[in-house]
Amino acid sequence: MAGTNPLIRDRDVDFQLYEVHDAEQLCKLPHFAEHTREIFDLWLRSAAKLAREQFYPAFKPMDEKGAELIDGRIKSPEGMAELFDAAVDLGLITAARPESVGGSQLPLTVSVVGYLYLMAGNSGAVGYPLLTAGAAHLIESFGSEALKATFMKRMYAGEWVGTMSLTEPGAGSGLGDITSTATPIEGREAEGAHHIRGSKIFISGGDLDFRDNIVHLTLARRPGDPPGVKGISLFAVPRLRPSAGLEDPSNEDAGEGEIAVEFNDVHTSQLIHKIGWKGLPSLGLSYGEADDCVGWIVGEPCRGLSYMFQMMNEARILVGANGTATASAAYHQSVDYARERKQGRSLDPRQKTKEPIPIIEHPDVKRMLLRQKAIVEASMCLVMTASRYNDVAEHGANEGDRKRARMILDILTPITKTFPAERGFESTSLALQIHGGYGYSSEYLPELWFREQRLNSIHEGTTTIQGLDLLGRKVVANMGQSLMVLMEEIRADIEVARKDGVDEALCEAVKIEVARVGGLTQVLGQRGMSGDVLGMMAHSHDYLCLFSNFIVAWQWLRMAGAASRGLTEAHDPDSEAFYRAKLEAARYWIRTELPDNARLAELCESNEDSYLKVPDSAW
Amino acid sequence: MTKILVTVKRIPDPDENLKFANGGLDLSSVKWVPNAFDEYAVETALRLAEDVGSKKTKHAEIIVLSICPAKQRQHMTQFLAMGGDRGVIVDANDADYDTAAIAKMIAKVAQDEGVDMVITGKLSQDNEGNQVGQRVAALLGWPQACFAAEVDWDQGSNSLKVAREVDDGVETKQVPLPALVTVDLRVVLPTSVRNGINPADHKFTDGPRLASLRGITMAKRKKVKTVTPADLGVESAGGEKTTTINKPAARAAGQMVGSVEELVEKLATEAKVL
């Protein structure tokens, strides 16, 4: 199956990194000073190679035979062990982590591209390294030195893996309602040891057969702590616990080599049958059935959810990366198919041949391809924009830069999570459509990408949650201050695009949206302030769609600017075609998709309330 | 410690279409990539040097040699990132020198460094010359084992047993060190290279290893010596000359014929091949 699908096109990566996002500029920040373009390029070449030669060939076989639950343990799909080893060797887990914890301090702007390649090859297989990195990062940020020595070091080394263990059967999006408990163990208060009891569900990668130990970063409530989100604490709960307790971090070789472990009463209770991502099993876990499950508190009590939220920006950017990657692989496959598949005759009277023509020559197929291209490349640009703000928010030259970047990132995060997932699903659906009847058959890959992509609208906060987050928390709650900073940035970019020679009509169209989004936000904000919160939030989804269309138009304007600059220096037909296609995709988005914002704004403003008025009994 | 010299070259990406201009190749916008057979050569050297039981023990020092413009050395960084210990760059445009001149430079570096083995790819994918390895062995007066599919290093008898890909199968040859080996595709299968220290059934990962992020950042700190062709006693580019390189003529459209008779007629009168 290792065909010619590039998954992510290298030329697009270069364009994004160096012509749109100026990744080399990041090397001027002290935190990234050791890096150079050569390092970025060499590492990404390794990632692309790994994706194309190992992750992608394993994709369909893993879908056909995923993980199995046998006698209470997970048997991982064939090949998963090798892929995990390869991802660890590549340096994926610690790519963006600081040198002080054994990382390479790569900007997220670059490491996210490594993820893009691998996700486009095989989403599920990337799950284990990605979740391990996230779980270890939580311990790095908030855990004690003993937790870091015992768990984090081994997870960053890829010796143990990790999960995020949040959801319960009765508490998914509403985490305030979790019922898992953590009871302090008498005499072991100093090390933060608790007895954990409870059940979790939908725990991705919650068990495996290619590593002995797995550390679940688990949310639970201590006795006496307040109900709701304010009483939730975070615990590190391993499947196998160190027999002698946590390691002493003052020992030089703490966290290295083998240590004695024993079973920690964590059970795999259920393997959920699902429609995609079969390389990464989604499990039910049960803790403390024999009252012998020990978890160590991470950070302060009752701060569990806020710790999780601090990790959320990055996690949500990576879901956006996944939506982008899946849609990208499907797009390239449909281009390839449309060039080869011959059906129908040309409508062009100048075309003399009476033979069937490749379907790529039919205008409506071109329309579907350009829509995919516009969605895929804008998604990629958006993911990298958010990653770059994340890099500056964490490592910017001064507090002013960092704060500004953080404010913009906060607003961009729900959009970066949602747009590649929602529109990426439409894009993947178009790839299936272009394949016709073959697309609907499981012989071909588009239906598989279609199933895989569907998850991205659900995990790490559903689209509904992202809509509420954007309008309620990110825009209105801070009185539109973050929005103002973002708008300044966009207005400045419109001027840059003008100077680069981008079509005036396109620049103007985006400028009109700046005013529209600003005006609409004021109307909704005032509605909320006056006490009508339901009225403000009833169209949170439409607001999210409108905002996303606008942000994506901004991305296309930036790409159009870079393409215009590139065109002036391009002296071979391939480069010229590359840049011209970017300009057409920008025009497509702004002329064809962006006008939908007038309708969406009208729905929000008029507070169209048909769905609120349907009598409950009539659903 | 045993020293292994591995030669490496950068080539225009073979997956991209060639561009032609002014009777030659237009290389102004090509993407340069390492020659795949050189990746196999470095992988072979790494497997010979490695002790899989102890990361700290190594059985050979690996010197990576490339003839390339000194500033265009990304491929060198990649090979050092894979695990090469240090590099030597001959600062020159390799395309300006013929294979005889290139071979002289390599042989001189091998002598100056006092290496025990030279490992090269069997050929470079751009012009597929398949000459350099053999020429270097001749200049050094060393035994050669070309197109290696398997390599066994017997450290006791200081020799290599090499299984070579030949037209009618595989031929096994024993060569005393110092020697030169050129490697073929199958040398990177999981059990193709043995150094007598690692368990005979040890399985390496299939294919040449990737440059890891850690390897790449470490590679930036490894020593790379730069010399010129003149330093190596090579003053002339050699006697080979390329006159022109042109794209093959496009194939003309075919004709449909109505009968065998018509076909024979056309072959005889139009194509004049009968």
Coordinates of N, CA and C in Angstrom, one line a residue, chain A residues 10 34-36 38-39 41-43 45-46 49-50 89-91 95 99 102-104 106 572 574, chain B residues 19 29 31-34 39 73-75 77-78 205-206 208 210-214 216-217 220-221:
Chain A
D10 N 6.2 18.1 0.9 CA 7.4 18.7 1.4 C 7.5 20.2 1.0
E34 N 20.0 27.5 19.9 CA 20.9 26.4 19.4 C 20.4 25.8 18.1
H35 N 19.2 26.3 17.6 CA 18.7 25.6 16.4 C 19.0 26.4 15.2
T36 N 18.9 25.7 14.0 CA 19.1 26.3 12.7 C 18.1 25.7 11.7
E38 N 19.0 24.1 9.2 CA 19.5 22.7 8.9 C 18.9 21.7 9.8
I39 N 18.9 22.0 11.1 CA 18.4 21.0 12.1 C 16.9 20.7 11.8
D41 N 15.2 21.1 9.0 CA 15.0 20.3 7.7 C 15.4 18.9 7.9
L42 N 16.6 18.6 8.5 CA 17.0 17.2 8.6 C 16.0 16.4 9.5
W43 N 15.6 17.0 10.6 CA 14.6 16.2 11.4 C 13.3 16.0 10.7
R45 N 12.9 15.7 7.6 CA 13.1 14.7 6.5 C 13.0 13.3 7.2
S46 N 13.6 13.2 8.4 CA 13.5 11.9 9.0 C 12.0 11.5 9.3
K49 N 10.1 10.5 6.2 CA 10.5 9.2 5.8 C 9.9 8.1 6.7
L50 N 9.9 8.4 8.0 CA 9.3 7.4 8.9 C 7.8 7.3 8.6
D89 N 12.9 6.9 19.0 CA 14.2 7.1 18.4 C 14.3 8.4 17.6
L90 N 13.2 8.7 16.9 CA 13.2 10.0 16.2 C 13.3 11.2 17.1
G91 N 12.9 11.0 18.4 CA 12.9 12.1 19.3 C 11.6 12.8 19.4
A95 N 10.8 16.3 21.7 CA 11.2 17.3 20.7 C 11.1 18.7 21.2
E99 N 16.0 21.2 27.4 CA 17.1 20.3 27.6 C 17.3 19.8 29.0
G102 N 15.9 16.6 29.3 CA 16.4 15.6 28.3 C 15.8 15.9 26.9
G103 N 15.1 17.1 26.7 CA 14.5 17.4 25.5 C 15.4 18.1 24.5
S104 N 14.9 18.5 23.4 CA 15.7 19.1 22.3 C 15.3 20.6 22.1
L106 N 13.0 22.1 20.6 CA 12.6 22.5 19.2 C 11.3 23.4 19.3
D572 N 11.1 29.2 -12.5 CA 10.9 27.9 -13.2 C 9.4 27.6 -13.2
D574 N 7.5 25.1 -12.5 CA 7.0 24.4 -11.3 C 6.7 25.4 -10.1
Chain B
K19 N 15.3 18.8 -15.0 CA 15.2 20.0 -15.8 C 16.4 20.1 -16.7
S29 N 17.4 24.7 -9.2 CA 16.3 24.7 -8.2 C 16.1 23.3 -7.7
K31 N 16.3 19.9 -5.4 CA 16.5 19.6 -3.9 C 17.6 18.5 -3.8
W32 N 18.6 18.8 -3.0 CA 19.7 17.9 -2.9 C 19.4 16.9 -1.7
V33 N 19.6 15.6 -2.0 CA 19.4 14.6 -1.0 C 20.6 13.7 -1.0
P34 N 20.8 12.9 0.1 CA 21.9 12.0 0.1 C 21.7 10.8 -0.8
E39 N 23.7 5.9 2.2 CA 23.0 5.7 3.5 C 23.3 4.2 3.9
R73 N 26.7 21.2 3.0 CA 27.1 20.0 3.6 C 26.0 19.4 4.5
Q74 N 24.7 19.6 4.1 CA 23.6 19.1 4.9 C 23.7 17.6 5.0
H75 N 24.1 17.0 3.9 CA 24.1 15.5 3.9 C 25.2 15.0 4.9
T77 N 25.9 16.5 7.7 CA 25.3 16.6 9.0 C 24.4 15.4 9.2
Q78 N 23.7 15.0 8.2 CA 22.8 13.9 8.4 C 23.5 12.6 8.7
T205 N 17.1 -2.7 13.1 CA 15.9 -2.2 12.4 C 16.1 -2.3 10.9
D206 N 15.1 -2.7 10.1 CA 15.2 -2.8 8.7 C 15.6 -1.4 8.1
P208 N 18.3 1.7 6.5 CA 19.3 2.6 7.2 C 18.5 3.4 8.3
L210 N 17.2 6.4 10.8 CA 16.9 7.8 10.6 C 17.8 8.7 11.4
A211 N 18.0 9.9 11.0 CA 18.7 10.9 11.8 C 17.7 11.3 12.9
S212 N 18.0 11.0 14.2 CA 17.2 11.4 15.3 C 17.4 12.9 15.6
L213 N 16.5 13.5 16.3 CA 16.7 14.9 16.7 C 17.9 15.1 17.6
R214 N 18.1 14.2 18.5 CA 19.3 14.2 19.3 C 20.6 14.1 18.5
I216 N 21.0 14.8 15.4 CA 21.2 16.0 14.6 C 21.8 17.1 15.4
T217 N 21.3 17.3 16.6 CA 21.9 18.4 17.4 C 23.3 18.1 17.8
K220 N 26.0 18.6 15.0 CA 26.5 20.0 14.8 C 27.8 20.2 15.6
R221 N 28.0 19.4 16.6 CA 29.2 19.6 17.5 C 30.3 18.7 17.1

